[in-house]
Every structure is written in C-alpha cells, then in structure tokens.
PDB file of C-alpha atoms in Angstrom:
ATOM      1  CA  MET Y   1       0.044   0.077   0.019  1.00  0.00           C
ATOM      2  CA  SER Y   2       1.529   3.470  -1.120  1.00  0.00           C
ATOM      3  CA  SER Y   3       2.083   5.994   1.738  1.00  0.00           C
ATOM      4  CA  SER Y   4      -0.783   8.300   0.152  1.00  0.00           C
ATOM      5  CA  SER Y   5      -3.184   5.505   0.394  1.00  0.00           C
ATOM      6  CA  LEU Y   6      -2.209   4.644   3.837  1.00  0.00           C
ATOM      7  CA  PHE Y   7      -2.632   8.419   4.795  1.00  0.00           C
ATOM      8  CA  LEU Y   8      -6.150   8.488   3.187  1.00  0.00           C
ATOM      9  CA  LEU Y   9      -7.080   5.264   4.913  1.00  0.00           C
ATOM     10  CA  SER Y  10      -5.798   6.767   8.310  1.00  0.00           C
ATOM     11  CA  ALA Y  11      -7.641   9.925   7.627  1.00  0.00           C
ATOM     12  CA  LEU Y  12     -11.030   8.012   6.924  1.00  0.00           C
ATOM     13  CA  LEU Y  13     -10.599   5.772  10.167  1.00  0.00           C
ATOM     14  CA  ALA Y  14      -9.966   8.955  12.246  1.00  0.00           C
ATOM     15  CA  LEU Y  15     -13.021  10.572  10.847  1.00  0.00           C
ATOM     16  CA  ALA Y  16     -15.250   7.439  11.393  1.00  0.00           C
ATOM     17  CA  ALA Y  17     -13.936   7.118  14.972  1.00  0.00           C
ATOM     18  CA  TRP Y  18     -14.701  10.817  15.724  1.00  0.00           C
ATOM     19  CA  GLN Y  19     -18.259  10.447  14.460  1.00  0.00           C
ATOM     20  CA  ALA Y  20     -18.573   7.379  16.761  1.00  0.00           C
ATOM     21  CA  ILE Y  21     -17.581   9.282  19.819  1.00  0.00           C
ATOM     22  CA  ALA Y  22     -19.473  12.470  19.092  1.00  0.00           C
ATOM     23  CA  TYR Y  23     -22.262  11.624  21.352  1.00  0.00           C
ATOM     24  CA  ASP Y  24     -22.768   9.333  24.311  1.00  0.00           C
ATOM     25  CA  PRO Y  25     -20.258   6.435  23.903  1.00  0.00           C
ATOM     26  CA  SER Y  26     -21.793   3.055  22.587  1.00  0.00           C
ATOM     27  CA  PRO Y  27     -21.861   0.399  25.139  1.00  0.00           C
ATOM     28  CA  LEU Y  28     -19.298  -2.488  24.856  1.00  0.00           C
ATOM     29  CA  GLN Y  29     -21.608  -4.986  26.498  1.00  0.00           C
ATOM     30  CA  ASP Y  30     -25.280  -5.783  26.757  1.00  0.00           C
ATOM     31  CA  PHE Y  31     -25.923  -3.248  29.746  1.00  0.00           C
ATOM     32  CA  CYS Y  32     -23.924  -1.259  32.184  1.00  0.00           C
ATOM     33  CA  VAL Y  33     -26.129  -0.370  34.957  1.00  0.00           C
ATOM     34  CA  ALA Y  34     -24.606   2.674  36.718  1.00  0.00           C
ATOM     35  CA  ASP Y  35     -22.822   2.393  39.997  1.00  0.00           C
ATOM     36  CA  ILE Y  36     -23.642   5.844  41.220  1.00  0.00           C
ATOM     37  CA  LYS Y  37     -21.538   5.525  44.486  1.00  0.00           C
ATOM     38  CA  SER Y  38     -18.412   4.188  42.675  1.00  0.00           C
ATOM     39  CA  PRO Y  39     -15.325   6.156  43.295  1.00  0.00           C
ATOM     40  CA  VAL Y  40     -13.874   5.361  39.993  1.00  0.00           C
ATOM     41  CA  PRO Y  41     -13.497   8.511  37.787  1.00  0.00           C
ATOM     42  CA  VAL Y  42     -14.867   7.646  34.450  1.00  0.00           C
ATOM     43  CA  ASN Y  43     -16.673   9.618  31.607  1.00  0.00           C
ATOM     44  CA  GLY Y  44     -20.069   8.655  32.802  1.00  0.00           C
ATOM     45  CA  PHE Y  45     -20.505   6.137  35.540  1.00  0.00           C
ATOM     46  CA  ALA Y  46     -18.756   2.862  36.230  1.00  0.00           C
ATOM     47  CA  CYS Y  47     -20.721  -0.256  35.735  1.00  0.00           C
ATOM     48  CA  LYS Y  48     -22.457  -2.239  38.614  1.00  0.00           C
ATOM     49  CA  ASN Y  49     -21.108  -5.862  38.773  1.00  0.00           C
ATOM     50  CA  PRO Y  50     -23.255  -7.726  36.278  1.00  0.00           C
ATOM     51  CA  MET Y  51     -23.749 -10.465  38.959  1.00  0.00           C
ATOM     52  CA  ASP Y  52     -25.671  -8.190  41.027  1.00  0.00           C
ATOM     53  CA  VAL Y  53     -27.960  -6.674  38.393  1.00  0.00           C
ATOM     54  CA  ASN Y  54     -31.650  -7.638  38.459  1.00  0.00           C
ATOM     55  CA  SER Y  55     -34.832  -6.728  36.626  1.00  0.00           C
ATOM     56  CA  ASP Y  56     -35.462  -3.575  39.216  1.00  0.00           C
ATOM     57  CA  ASP Y  57     -32.361  -2.102  37.638  1.00  0.00           C
ATOM     58  CA  PHE Y  58     -34.164  -1.765  34.454  1.00  0.00           C
ATOM     59  CA  PHE Y  59     -37.419  -0.315  35.942  1.00  0.00           C
ATOM     60  CA  ASN Y  60     -38.204   3.112  37.367  1.00  0.00           C
ATOM     61  CA  ALA Y  61     -41.618   3.852  38.956  1.00  0.00           C
ATOM     62  CA  ALA Y  62     -41.445   7.228  37.648  1.00  0.00           C
ATOM     63  CA  LYS Y  63     -45.265   8.239  37.852  1.00  0.00           C
ATOM     64  CA  PHE Y  64     -45.079  10.097  34.682  1.00  0.00           C
ATOM     65  CA  ASP Y  65     -48.962   9.992  34.561  1.00  0.00           C
ATOM     66  CA  MET Y  66     -49.124  12.187  37.573  1.00  0.00           C
ATOM     67  CA  PRO Y  67     -49.503  16.057  37.254  1.00  0.00           C
ATOM     68  CA  ARG Y  68     -46.595  18.042  38.869  1.00  0.00           C
ATOM     69  CA  ASN Y  69     -46.715  21.428  40.906  1.00  0.00           C
ATOM     70  CA  THR Y  70     -46.195  24.436  38.289  1.00  0.00           C
ATOM     71  CA  MET Y  71     -46.753  27.123  41.188  1.00  0.00           C
ATOM     72  CA  ASN Y  72     -43.367  29.007  40.427  1.00  0.00           C
ATOM     73  CA  LYS Y  73     -42.194  32.117  38.822  1.00  0.00           C
ATOM     74  CA  VAL Y  74     -42.016  30.573  35.202  1.00  0.00           C
ATOM     75  CA  GLY Y  75     -45.219  28.154  35.689  1.00  0.00           C
ATOM     76  CA  SER Y  76     -43.742  25.088  34.455  1.00  0.00           C
ATOM     77  CA  ASN Y  77     -42.136  21.932  36.105  1.00  0.00           C
ATOM     78  CA  VAL Y  78     -39.530  19.653  34.347  1.00  0.00           C
ATOM     79  CA  THR Y  79     -39.385  16.152  35.826  1.00  0.00           C
ATOM     80  CA  ASN Y  80     -36.252  14.414  34.609  1.00  0.00           C
ATOM     81  CA  LEU Y  81     -35.468  10.726  34.265  1.00  0.00           C
ATOM     82  CA  ASN Y  82     -31.770  10.478  33.407  1.00  0.00           C
ATOM     83  CA  VAL Y  83     -29.036   8.180  34.505  1.00  0.00           C
ATOM     84  CA  MET Y  84     -29.138  10.105  38.034  1.00  0.00           C
ATOM     85  CA  GLN Y  85     -32.677   8.842  38.833  1.00  0.00           C
ATOM     86  CA  PHE Y  86     -32.576   5.676  36.659  1.00  0.00           C
ATOM     87  CA  PRO Y  87     -28.939   3.927  36.710  1.00  0.00           C
ATOM     88  CA  GLY Y  88     -30.244   1.308  34.174  1.00  0.00           C
ATOM     89  CA  LEU Y  89     -29.856   4.089  31.403  1.00  0.00           C
ATOM     90  CA  ASN Y  90     -26.024   4.020  31.764  1.00  0.00           C
ATOM     91  CA  THR Y  91     -24.377   3.938  28.358  1.00  0.00           C
ATOM     92  CA  LEU Y  92     -27.764   3.620  26.640  1.00  0.00           C
ATOM     93  CA  GLY Y  93     -27.797   7.189  25.269  1.00  0.00           C
ATOM     94  CA  ILE Y  94     -31.318   8.055  26.104  1.00  0.00           C
ATOM     95  CA  SER Y  95     -33.301   9.728  28.958  1.00  0.00           C
ATOM     96  CA  LEU Y  96     -36.920  11.136  29.341  1.00  0.00           C
ATOM     97  CA  ALA Y  97     -38.522  14.204  30.841  1.00  0.00           C
ATOM     98  CA  ARG Y  98     -42.140  15.122  31.605  1.00  0.00           C
ATOM     99  CA  ILE Y  99     -42.878  18.971  31.364  1.00  0.00           C
ATOM    100  CA  ASP Y 100     -45.801  20.297  32.972  1.00  0.00           C
ATOM    101  CA  TYR Y 101     -47.045  23.815  32.029  1.00  0.00           C
ATOM    102  CA  ALA Y 102     -49.601  26.056  33.968  1.00  0.00           C
ATOM    103  CA  PRO Y 103     -51.840  28.283  31.980  1.00  0.00           C
ATOM    104  CA  LEU Y 104     -49.437  30.537  30.125  1.00  0.00           C
ATOM    105  CA  GLY Y 105     -46.559  28.754  31.750  1.00  0.00           C
ATOM    106  CA  VAL Y 106     -43.074  28.896  29.977  1.00  0.00           C
ATOM    107  CA  ASN Y 107     -40.102  26.349  29.957  1.00  0.00           C
ATOM    108  CA  PRO Y 108     -37.793  29.279  29.602  1.00  0.00           C
ATOM    109  CA  PRO Y 109     -35.056  29.424  26.657  1.00  0.00           C
ATOM    110  CA  HIS Y 110     -32.433  26.779  27.704  1.00  0.00           C
ATOM    111  CA  VAL Y 111     -29.859  24.530  26.206  1.00  0.00           C
ATOM    112  CA  HIS Y 112     -28.921  20.645  26.503  1.00  0.00           C
ATOM    113  CA  PRO Y 113     -25.286  20.697  25.671  1.00  0.00           C
ATOM    114  CA  ARG Y 114     -25.179  16.861  25.145  1.00  0.00           C
ATOM    115  CA  ALA Y 115     -28.589  15.864  23.490  1.00  0.00           C
ATOM    116  CA  THR Y 116     -31.084  16.459  20.892  1.00  0.00           C
ATOM    117  CA  GLU Y 117     -34.756  16.535  22.271  1.00  0.00           C
ATOM    118  CA  LEU Y 118     -37.823  15.094  20.624  1.00  0.00           C
ATOM    119  CA  LEU Y 119     -40.866  16.643  22.337  1.00  0.00           C
ATOM    120  CA  THR Y 120     -44.362  15.107  22.123  1.00  0.00           C
ATOM    121  CA  VAL Y 121     -47.554  17.202  23.207  1.00  0.00           C
ATOM    122  CA  LEU Y 122     -49.712  14.963  25.503  1.00  0.00           C
ATOM    123  CA  GLU Y 123     -52.261  17.700  26.402  1.00  0.00           C
ATOM    124  CA  GLY Y 124     -52.832  21.245  25.274  1.00  0.00           C
ATOM    125  CA  THR Y 125     -51.121  23.616  22.809  1.00  0.00           C
ATOM    126  CA  LEU Y 126     -47.682  25.027  22.972  1.00  0.00           C
ATOM    127  CA  TYR Y 127     -45.778  27.586  21.059  1.00  0.00           C
ATOM    128  CA  VAL Y 128     -42.235  26.013  20.716  1.00  0.00           C
ATOM    129  CA  GLY Y 129     -38.954  26.968  18.949  1.00  0.00           C
ATOM    130  CA  PHE Y 130     -35.468  26.960  18.699  1.00  0.00           C
ATOM    131  CA  VAL Y 131     -32.686  29.443  17.627  1.00  0.00           C
ATOM    132  CA  THR Y 132     -29.808  28.461  15.532  1.00  0.00           C
ATOM    133  CA  SER Y 133     -26.023  29.484  16.143  1.00  0.00           C
ATOM    134  CA  ASN Y 134     -25.237  32.763  14.493  1.00  0.00           C
ATOM    135  CA  PRO Y 135     -26.879  34.692  12.790  1.00  0.00           C
ATOM    136  CA  ASN Y 136     -29.499  33.293  15.179  1.00  0.00           C
ATOM    137  CA  LYS Y 137     -32.620  32.177  12.938  1.00  0.00           C
ATOM    138  CA  LEU Y 138     -35.654  31.161  14.791  1.00  0.00           C
ATOM    139  CA  PHE Y 139     -37.491  28.114  13.841  1.00  0.00           C
ATOM    140  CA  SER Y 140     -40.831  28.110  15.824  1.00  0.00           C
ATOM    141  CA  LYS Y 141     -44.370  26.640  15.602  1.00  0.00           C
ATOM    142  CA  VAL Y 142     -47.558  26.089  17.381  1.00  0.00           C
ATOM    143  CA  VAL Y 143     -48.000  22.330  18.363  1.00  0.00           C
ATOM    144  CA  HIS Y 144     -51.167  20.598  19.558  1.00  0.00           C
ATOM    145  CA  LYS Y 145     -51.838  17.255  21.307  1.00  0.00           C
ATOM    146  CA  GLY Y 146     -50.236  14.534  19.474  1.00  0.00           C
ATOM    147  CA  ASP Y 147     -47.719  16.654  17.692  1.00  0.00           C
ATOM    148  CA  VAL Y 148     -44.046  16.131  17.846  1.00  0.00           C
ATOM    149  CA  PHE Y 149     -41.192  18.728  17.348  1.00  0.00           C
ATOM    150  CA  VAL Y 150     -37.343  18.289  17.546  1.00  0.00           C
ATOM    151  CA  PHE Y 151     -34.768  20.534  19.014  1.00  0.00           C
ATOM    152  CA  PRO Y 152     -31.320  20.048  17.705  1.00  0.00           C
ATOM    153  CA  LYS Y 153     -28.620  19.470  20.148  1.00  0.00           C
ATOM    154  CA  ALA Y 154     -27.202  22.327  21.665  1.00  0.00           C
ATOM    155  CA  MET Y 155     -29.666  24.878  20.391  1.00  0.00           C
ATOM    156  CA  ILE Y 156     -31.432  27.342  22.524  1.00  0.00           C
ATOM    157  CA  HIS Y 157     -35.020  26.344  22.721  1.00  0.00           C
ATOM    158  CA  PHE Y 158     -38.326  27.040  24.695  1.00  0.00           C
ATOM    159  CA  GLN Y 159     -41.933  26.054  25.089  1.00  0.00           C
ATOM    160  CA  MET Y 160     -45.071  28.099  26.031  1.00  0.00           C
ATOM    161  CA  ASN Y 161     -48.548  27.040  26.854  1.00  0.00           C
ATOM    162  CA  LEU Y 162     -50.857  29.274  24.958  1.00  0.00           C
ATOM    163  CA  ASP Y 163     -53.932  28.448  26.828  1.00  0.00           C
ATOM    164  CA  HIS Y 164     -55.147  31.065  29.377  1.00  0.00           C
ATOM    165  CA  ASN Y 165     -57.137  28.800  31.454  1.00  0.00           C
ATOM    166  CA  LYS Y 166     -56.061  24.972  31.026  1.00  0.00           C
ATOM    167  CA  PRO Y 167     -52.688  23.420  31.849  1.00  0.00           C
ATOM    168  CA  ALA Y 168     -50.626  21.503  29.359  1.00  0.00           C
ATOM    169  CA  VAL Y 169     -48.254  18.491  29.384  1.00  0.00           C
ATOM    170  CA  ALA Y 170     -45.427  17.218  27.084  1.00  0.00           C
ATOM    171  CA  GLN Y 171     -42.959  14.501  27.116  1.00  0.00           C
ATOM    172  CA  SER Y 172     -39.422  14.683  25.758  1.00  0.00           C
ATOM    173  CA  ALA Y 173     -37.019  11.975  24.704  1.00  0.00           C
ATOM    174  CA  LEU Y 174     -33.517  13.048  24.743  1.00  0.00           C
ATOM    175  CA  SER Y 175     -30.272  11.444  23.123  1.00  0.00           C
ATOM    176  CA  SER Y 176     -28.187  11.367  26.118  1.00  0.00           C
ATOM    177  CA  GLN Y 177     -28.232   9.376  29.387  1.00  0.00           C
ATOM    178  CA  ASN Y 178     -27.466  12.819  30.946  1.00  0.00           C
ATOM    179  CA  PRO Y 179     -28.418  15.631  28.617  1.00  0.00           C
ATOM    180  CA  GLY Y 180     -27.536  18.735  30.927  1.00  0.00           C
ATOM    181  CA  VAL Y 181     -29.415  21.816  30.886  1.00  0.00           C
ATOM    182  CA  ILE Y 182     -28.183  25.366  30.928  1.00  0.00           C
ATOM    183  CA  THR Y 183     -31.242  28.024  31.374  1.00  0.00           C
ATOM    184  CA  ILE Y 184     -29.901  31.218  29.478  1.00  0.00           C
ATOM    185  CA  ALA Y 185     -31.332  33.781  31.846  1.00  0.00           C
ATOM    186  CA  SER Y 186     -30.157  32.195  35.075  1.00  0.00           C
ATOM    187  CA  ALA Y 187     -26.795  31.363  33.530  1.00  0.00           C
ATOM    188  CA  VAL Y 188     -26.176  34.875  32.375  1.00  0.00           C
ATOM    189  CA  PHE Y 189     -27.639  36.900  35.222  1.00  0.00           C
ATOM    190  CA  GLY Y 190     -27.454  34.310  38.099  1.00  0.00           C
ATOM    191  CA  SER Y 191     -24.018  32.849  37.865  1.00  0.00           C
ATOM    192  CA  LYS Y 192     -21.960  32.301  41.012  1.00  0.00           C
ATOM    193  CA  PRO Y 193     -19.825  34.489  41.191  1.00  0.00           C
ATOM    194  CA  PRO Y 194     -21.698  36.802  38.947  1.00  0.00           C
ATOM    195  CA  ILE Y 195     -20.405  37.707  35.591  1.00  0.00           C
ATOM    196  CA  SER Y 196     -19.159  41.363  35.593  1.00  0.00           C
ATOM    197  CA  ASP Y 197     -21.874  43.870  35.201  1.00  0.00           C
ATOM    198  CA  ASP Y 198     -19.436  45.894  32.869  1.00  0.00           C
ATOM    199  CA  VAL Y 199     -19.285  42.698  30.497  1.00  0.00           C
ATOM    200  CA  LEU Y 200     -23.179  42.232  30.667  1.00  0.00           C
ATOM    201  CA  ALA Y 201     -23.939  45.991  30.253  1.00  0.00           C
ATOM    202  CA  LYS Y 202     -21.854  46.039  27.051  1.00  0.00           C
ATOM    203  CA  ALA Y 203     -23.119  42.792  25.679  1.00  0.00           C
ATOM    204  CA  PHE Y 204     -26.730  44.009  26.064  1.00  0.00           C
ATOM    205  CA  GLN Y 205     -26.107  47.496  25.423  1.00  0.00           C
ATOM    206  CA  VAL Y 206     -27.873  48.699  28.424  1.00  0.00           C
ATOM    207  CA  GLU Y 207     -26.963  50.777  31.735  1.00  0.00           C
ATOM    208  CA  LYS Y 208     -25.096  48.809  34.279  1.00  0.00           C
ATOM    209  CA  LYS Y 209     -27.940  49.660  36.971  1.00  0.00           C
ATOM    210  CA  LEU Y 210     -30.323  47.572  34.854  1.00  0.00           C
ATOM    211  CA  ILE Y 211     -27.804  44.632  34.931  1.00  0.00           C
ATOM    212  CA  ASP Y 212     -27.425  44.939  38.802  1.00  0.00           C
ATOM    213  CA  TRP Y 213     -31.203  44.791  39.094  1.00  0.00           C
ATOM    214  CA  LEU Y 214     -31.494  41.650  37.081  1.00  0.00           C
ATOM    215  CA  GLN Y 215     -28.677  40.007  38.831  1.00  0.00           C
ATOM    216  CA  SER Y 216     -30.212  40.819  42.239  1.00  0.00           C
ATOM    217  CA  GLN Y 217     -33.522  39.434  41.120  1.00  0.00           C
ATOM    218  CA  PHE Y 218     -31.950  36.074  40.087  1.00  0.00           C
ATOM    219  CA  TRP Y 219     -29.837  35.847  43.387  1.00  0.00           C
ATOM    220  CA  GLU Y 220     -32.610  36.626  45.767  1.00  0.00           C
ATOM    221  CA  ASN Y 221     -35.258  34.416  44.012  1.00  0.00           C
ATOM    222  CA  ASN Y 222     -32.539  31.635  43.580  1.00  0.00           C
ATOM    223  CA  TYR Y 223     -33.515  30.700  40.035  1.00  0.00           C
TER     224      TYR Y 223
END
C-alpha cells in the first residue's frame, strides 16, 4: 500500500472514530447499570457488577402519569428521568422528561449541551421553537396534542402554553443518558460568582444599573 493510500485510510478511520464518539459512547456490553456511588472516575458512571444486576435495575416507577406542581415564577415543572434517577440508562444514550405547564406557563429558553430533544405534546397547545447559532435564525411553531417537534442538540429552545385557562403536558426523549441543561437567563444573570456587570452592560447595550437589578432578582429568588 502506498504512503498516500495509507494516509487516506488513516484519515478516514480517524473521521469514522470521531463520528462514533461524538455523542454518548456506545456500550461495549449488553448493559452497564450505573454504580452511582463508585469512586472510579470515568466519563459517565462505572458499571455495577453484572452478577448483582436484576430486573429492578431496568425499571423506574417514574409516575409520569401524575401532574406536577407548576406554582413557580415561570409556571412550568420539568421532571427528569436520566441516569441520575435511573441507573439502568447508563451507556444507553437516552433519557426522558415530563414537562408540566401552568396556563401561560413557560419552559424558559435553555440548552441541552449533550442531547437532541424530541418533544411530544400530550395535552394542550404549545408555542415552541429553537434558535440556531449565529446569525440566530428562529424556527418556531404552534403544536397541539399528538404533535412532535425536535430541538437539535445544543440549540437554545423553549416552550410556552398558549392556553389562558388550562394546563398543558409534554414528554421529551433526549439522546443522552445525561443531557445537562443550561437555562440562559439564570446562567447569564444568576451565575455564582456573577459575571461582571461591565461585561453584561456592554453585551446587552444597557445601563449597568439594569444589569445590577437583573442579577439581584436572580440571586434573591434563587432561580
């Protein structure tokens, strides 16, 4: 094999390997129930001894049929079911969430840094959307019971219940055992320690006193 052919083959193998590890690592065994308490530092969680695994490790009484409390500032409640609550999901690259919305409730703009989200409306009517990377194009739609909408990985996205009187419910499947979440407003104005108000005032082109007020609201209300 010539050196140029070998280089091309190596490049293709490297590209294939990069694509293979771009998301949650694929399992190298039938299952790897997470040992949440293991002191072994790995990317994800160490596996529970297979001899100690039983059917209950693949079951979770999530009660996803039960309404959640939405009495809060934004009028929504997200119930996550990821590897932290369900160790059997470890290495499987999937998790779930139930989202309850009060009338006019909002699931504020946020990001899942490690997952694409597929949302299904179970009850009600939602205004949903996501914003791309620069130049920040918005894709939005009003979706109804039974409709499905996808939020690409790491894109800022949101949902809002459009009904003034009735609650809404959705369920999301996410392409990671541990999707993570960054809520934009609380990350920007409620970080600890806070981002310099000089930085934020310049970024948002507003007076520093407005930034100071916004930061105080997030800190006082513990968003």
